[in-house]
Amino acid sequence: MIEQQTFHPLVARLVSELNYPLISDQASLDAFINHPGNRVLFCGGDPKPYPECLDVAVVLPELDKAMQGKVHFAVCSREMDEPMKMKYGFNVWPTLVFVRGGEYVGIISGIKDWVVYLEKCSELLDLPTSRPPSIGIAISTPSSASCH
């Protein structure tokens, strides 16, 4: 049972009623993503600054049904926001991170129209795994005008 103050009730329902695994640390992340098949991590973020999190929490079970068992879903705890961001190179919440066999496939960020979700999910299920994008670090270089 998850603590009610940890999640908004719409997000808590995914874990407590629909039995989506809760990813709360590196061990639970590794256990979930290293299984064979397609896996999706719901990284919702804080619903106060990111209210779309709640929209995605409502859409997720419908997306799960539409995928007809081709994908397994999990919910990431708020404590995992920063580790997930760093590992998978996104900075928008909510984000759905698609992985296969422990390897990155792609993401869907924000709330989308239903048709876009279906199209993007189908596209991601057909993509090979790849290296996650990095968030990047700004590098400033001297302009060529100041080179000697």
PDB file of C-alpha atoms in Angstrom:
ATOM      1  CA  MET A   1       0.000   0.000   0.000  1.00  0.00           C
ATOM      2  CA  ILE A   2       1.367   3.412  -0.914  1.00  0.00           C
ATOM      3  CA  GLU A   3       1.045   6.433   1.291  1.00  0.00           C
ATOM      4  CA  GLN A   4      -1.781   8.688   0.154  1.00  0.00           C
ATOM      5  CA  GLN A   5       0.235  11.901   0.688  1.00  0.00           C
ATOM      6  CA  THR A   6       2.910  10.597  -1.694  1.00  0.00           C
ATOM      7  CA  PHE A   7       0.626  10.561  -4.730  1.00  0.00           C
ATOM      8  CA  HIS A   8      -2.490  12.303  -5.906  1.00  0.00           C
ATOM      9  CA  PRO A   9      -5.393   9.777  -5.719  1.00  0.00           C
ATOM     10  CA  LEU A  10      -5.484   9.444  -9.529  1.00  0.00           C
ATOM     11  CA  VAL A  11      -1.853   8.349  -9.572  1.00  0.00           C
ATOM     12  CA  ALA A  12      -2.148   6.255  -6.396  1.00  0.00           C
ATOM     13  CA  ARG A  13      -4.984   4.318  -8.057  1.00  0.00           C
ATOM     14  CA  LEU A  14      -2.591   3.027 -10.708  1.00  0.00           C
ATOM     15  CA  VAL A  15      -0.577   1.244  -8.015  1.00  0.00           C
ATOM     16  CA  SER A  16      -3.176   0.396  -5.382  1.00  0.00           C
ATOM     17  CA  GLU A  17      -6.113  -0.624  -7.598  1.00  0.00           C
ATOM     18  CA  LEU A  18      -4.627  -1.450 -10.995  1.00  0.00           C
ATOM     19  CA  ASN A  19      -1.501  -3.100  -9.554  1.00  0.00           C
ATOM     20  CA  TYR A  20       1.073  -1.259 -11.627  1.00  0.00           C
ATOM     21  CA  PRO A  21       4.486  -1.777 -10.045  1.00  0.00           C
ATOM     22  CA  LEU A  22       5.847   1.155  -8.059  1.00  0.00           C
ATOM     23  CA  ILE A  23       9.388   2.166  -8.981  1.00  0.00           C
ATOM     24  CA  SER A  24      10.810   3.763  -5.852  1.00  0.00           C
ATOM     25  CA  ASP A  25      14.552   3.077  -6.061  1.00  0.00           C
ATOM     26  CA  GLN A  26      17.262   1.754  -8.375  1.00  0.00           C
ATOM     27  CA  ALA A  27      16.617  -1.867  -7.361  1.00  0.00           C
ATOM     28  CA  SER A  28      12.910  -1.711  -8.258  1.00  0.00           C
ATOM     29  CA  LEU A  29      13.761   0.093 -11.514  1.00  0.00           C
ATOM     30  CA  ASP A  30      16.291  -2.578 -12.483  1.00  0.00           C
ATOM     31  CA  ALA A  31      13.886  -5.373 -11.566  1.00  0.00           C
ATOM     32  CA  PHE A  32      11.152  -3.886 -13.743  1.00  0.00           C
ATOM     33  CA  ILE A  33      13.108  -2.842 -16.842  1.00  0.00           C
ATOM     34  CA  ASN A  34      15.349  -5.909 -17.083  1.00  0.00           C
ATOM     35  CA  HIS A  35      12.471  -8.258 -17.841  1.00  0.00           C
ATOM     36  CA  PRO A  36      11.949  -9.185 -21.481  1.00  0.00           C
ATOM     37  CA  GLY A  37       9.409  -7.281 -23.508  1.00  0.00           C
ATOM     38  CA  ASN A  38       8.225  -3.721 -23.776  1.00  0.00           C
ATOM     39  CA  ARG A  39       7.998  -1.710 -20.576  1.00  0.00           C
ATOM     40  CA  VAL A  40       6.740   1.815 -19.913  1.00  0.00           C
ATOM     41  CA  LEU A  41       7.686   3.953 -16.926  1.00  0.00           C
ATOM     42  CA  PHE A  42       5.193   6.665 -16.005  1.00  0.00           C
ATOM     43  CA  CYS A  43       7.219   9.600 -14.687  1.00  0.00           C
ATOM     44  CA  GLY A  44       4.524  12.013 -13.576  1.00  0.00           C
ATOM     45  CA  GLY A  45       6.364  14.584 -11.555  1.00  0.00           C
ATOM     46  CA  ASP A  46       4.595  16.851  -9.084  1.00  0.00           C
ATOM     47  CA  PRO A  47       0.982  17.469 -10.187  1.00  0.00           C
ATOM     48  CA  LYS A  48       0.982  20.987  -8.732  1.00  0.00           C
ATOM     49  CA  PRO A  49       3.405  22.463 -11.288  1.00  0.00           C
ATOM     50  CA  TYR A  50       2.648  19.698 -13.826  1.00  0.00           C
ATOM     51  CA  PRO A  51      -1.144  19.165 -13.783  1.00  0.00           C
ATOM     52  CA  GLU A  52      -0.946  17.161 -17.026  1.00  0.00           C
ATOM     53  CA  CYS A  53       0.380  14.361 -14.805  1.00  0.00           C
ATOM     54  CA  LEU A  54      -3.188  13.727 -13.682  1.00  0.00           C
ATOM     55  CA  ASP A  55      -4.461  13.644 -17.265  1.00  0.00           C
ATOM     56  CA  VAL A  56      -1.871  11.021 -18.160  1.00  0.00           C
ATOM     57  CA  ALA A  57      -2.761   9.039 -15.015  1.00  0.00           C
ATOM     58  CA  VAL A  58      -6.338   8.829 -16.333  1.00  0.00           C
ATOM     59  CA  VAL A  59      -5.269   7.948 -19.894  1.00  0.00           C
ATOM     60  CA  LEU A  60      -2.695   5.321 -18.881  1.00  0.00           C
ATOM     61  CA  PRO A  61      -5.139   2.488 -18.067  1.00  0.00           C
ATOM     62  CA  GLU A  62      -6.902   3.099 -21.377  1.00  0.00           C
ATOM     63  CA  LEU A  63      -3.577   3.015 -23.176  1.00  0.00           C
ATOM     64  CA  ASP A  64      -2.757  -0.202 -21.345  1.00  0.00           C
ATOM     65  CA  LYS A  65      -6.006  -1.745 -22.641  1.00  0.00           C
ATOM     66  CA  ALA A  66      -5.372  -0.504 -26.172  1.00  0.00           C
ATOM     67  CA  MET A  67      -1.891  -2.072 -26.189  1.00  0.00           C
ATOM     68  CA  GLN A  68      -3.498  -5.469 -25.481  1.00  0.00           C
ATOM     69  CA  GLY A  69      -0.690  -6.794 -23.303  1.00  0.00           C
ATOM     70  CA  LYS A  70       2.142  -5.722 -25.631  1.00  0.00           C
ATOM     71  CA  VAL A  71       3.443  -3.359 -22.935  1.00  0.00           C
ATOM     72  CA  HIS A  72       3.835  -3.522 -19.146  1.00  0.00           C
ATOM     73  CA  PHE A  73       3.414  -0.258 -17.233  1.00  0.00           C
ATOM     74  CA  ALA A  74       4.898   0.974 -13.946  1.00  0.00           C
ATOM     75  CA  VAL A  75       4.641   4.181 -11.914  1.00  0.00           C
ATOM     76  CA  CYS A  76       7.755   6.026 -10.764  1.00  0.00           C
ATOM     77  CA  SER A  77       7.720   7.623  -7.338  1.00  0.00           C
ATOM     78  CA  ARG A  78       8.538  11.305  -6.978  1.00  0.00           C
ATOM     79  CA  GLU A  79      11.879  10.310  -5.429  1.00  0.00           C
ATOM     80  CA  MET A  80      12.769   8.865  -8.828  1.00  0.00           C
ATOM     81  CA  ASP A  81      12.128  12.119 -10.746  1.00  0.00           C
ATOM     82  CA  GLU A  82      15.770  13.214 -10.810  1.00  0.00           C
ATOM     83  CA  PRO A  83      17.325   9.755 -11.381  1.00  0.00           C
ATOM     84  CA  MET A  84      14.885   9.075 -14.245  1.00  0.00           C
ATOM     85  CA  LYS A  85      15.548  12.479 -15.794  1.00  0.00           C
ATOM     86  CA  MET A  86      19.303  11.861 -15.683  1.00  0.00           C
ATOM     87  CA  LYS A  87      19.122   8.245 -16.887  1.00  0.00           C
ATOM     88  CA  TYR A  88      16.738   8.831 -19.786  1.00  0.00           C
ATOM     89  CA  GLY A  89      17.529  12.419 -20.786  1.00  0.00           C
ATOM     90  CA  PHE A  90      14.149  14.117 -20.488  1.00  0.00           C
ATOM     91  CA  ASN A  91      13.150  17.288 -18.667  1.00  0.00           C
ATOM     92  CA  VAL A  92       9.387  17.463 -19.237  1.00  0.00           C
ATOM     93  CA  TRP A  93       6.771  16.005 -16.924  1.00  0.00           C
ATOM     94  CA  PRO A  94       4.786  13.900 -17.338  1.00  0.00           C
ATOM     95  CA  THR A  95       6.851  11.539 -19.481  1.00  0.00           C
ATOM     96  CA  LEU A  96       6.326   7.940 -20.482  1.00  0.00           C
ATOM     97  CA  VAL A  97       9.683   6.182 -20.928  1.00  0.00           C
ATOM     98  CA  PHE A  98       9.657   3.112 -23.188  1.00  0.00           C
ATOM     99  CA  VAL A  99      12.295   0.438 -22.610  1.00  0.00           C
ATOM    100  CA  ARG A 100      12.843  -3.075 -23.910  1.00  0.00           C
ATOM    101  CA  GLY A 101      15.057  -5.647 -22.243  1.00  0.00           C
ATOM    102  CA  GLY A 102      16.522  -2.954 -20.000  1.00  0.00           C
ATOM    103  CA  GLU A 103      17.448  -0.714 -22.939  1.00  0.00           C
ATOM    104  CA  TYR A 104      15.994   2.677 -23.892  1.00  0.00           C
ATOM    105  CA  VAL A 105      13.549   2.897 -26.808  1.00  0.00           C
ATOM    106  CA  GLY A 106      11.984   6.372 -26.587  1.00  0.00           C
ATOM    107  CA  ILE A 107       9.636   8.712 -24.742  1.00  0.00           C
ATOM    108  CA  ILE A 108       6.300  10.425 -24.985  1.00  0.00           C
ATOM    109  CA  SER A 109       6.175  13.660 -22.983  1.00  0.00           C
ATOM    110  CA  GLY A 110       3.137  15.678 -21.969  1.00  0.00           C
ATOM    111  CA  ILE A 111      -0.505  14.917 -22.643  1.00  0.00           C
ATOM    112  CA  LYS A 112      -1.372  13.961 -26.216  1.00  0.00           C
ATOM    113  CA  ASP A 113      -4.498  13.381 -28.268  1.00  0.00           C
ATOM    114  CA  TRP A 114      -5.605   9.752 -28.161  1.00  0.00           C
ATOM    115  CA  VAL A 115      -4.696   9.132 -31.810  1.00  0.00           C
ATOM    116  CA  VAL A 116      -1.201  10.516 -31.210  1.00  0.00           C
ATOM    117  CA  TYR A 117      -0.722   8.159 -28.251  1.00  0.00           C
ATOM    118  CA  LEU A 118      -1.736   5.162 -30.335  1.00  0.00           C
ATOM    119  CA  GLU A 119       0.470   6.172 -33.268  1.00  0.00           C
ATOM    120  CA  LYS A 120       3.472   6.996 -31.110  1.00  0.00           C
ATOM    121  CA  CYS A 121       3.154   3.794 -29.063  1.00  0.00           C
ATOM    122  CA  SER A 122       2.993   1.675 -32.224  1.00  0.00           C
ATOM    123  CA  GLU A 123       6.005   3.513 -33.607  1.00  0.00           C
ATOM    124  CA  LEU A 124       8.013   3.016 -30.401  1.00  0.00           C
ATOM    125  CA  LEU A 125       7.164  -0.688 -30.231  1.00  0.00           C
ATOM    126  CA  ASP A 126       8.720  -1.107 -33.699  1.00  0.00           C
ATOM    127  CA  LEU A 127      11.893   0.887 -32.996  1.00  0.00           C
ATOM    128  CA  PRO A 128      15.145  -0.788 -32.007  1.00  0.00           C
ATOM    129  CA  THR A 129      16.661   0.103 -28.661  1.00  0.00           C
ATOM    130  CA  SER A 130      19.148   2.953 -28.579  1.00  0.00           C
ATOM    131  CA  ARG A 131      21.213   5.106 -26.292  1.00  0.00           C
ATOM    132  CA  PRO A 132      19.086   7.555 -24.282  1.00  0.00           C
ATOM    133  CA  PRO A 133      19.595  11.197 -25.181  1.00  0.00           C
ATOM    134  CA  SER A 134      21.543  13.216 -22.669  1.00  0.00           C
ATOM    135  CA  ILE A 135      20.210  16.380 -21.151  1.00  0.00           C
ATOM    136  CA  GLY A 136      23.512  17.979 -21.973  1.00  0.00           C
ATOM    137  CA  ILE A 137      25.696  20.526 -20.310  1.00  0.00           C
ATOM    138  CA  ALA A 138      26.014  23.978 -21.796  1.00  0.00           C
ATOM    139  CA  ILE A 139      29.510  24.592 -23.056  1.00  0.00           C
ATOM    140  CA  SER A 140      30.686  28.047 -23.889  1.00  0.00           C
ATOM    141  CA  THR A 141      33.554  28.459 -26.279  1.00  0.00           C
ATOM    142  CA  PRO A 142      35.418  31.567 -27.220  1.00  0.00           C
ATOM    143  CA  SER A 143      34.216  33.113 -30.455  1.00  0.00           C
ATOM    144  CA  SER A 144      36.520  32.820 -33.429  1.00  0.00           C
ATOM    145  CA  ALA A 145      36.949  36.621 -33.362  1.00  0.00           C
ATOM    146  CA  SER A 146      38.836  36.375 -30.075  1.00  0.00           C
ATOM    147  CA  CYS A 147      41.123  33.509 -31.136  1.00  0.00           C
ATOM    148  CA  HIS A 148      44.784  34.352 -31.647  1.00  0.00           C
TER     149      HIS A 148
END
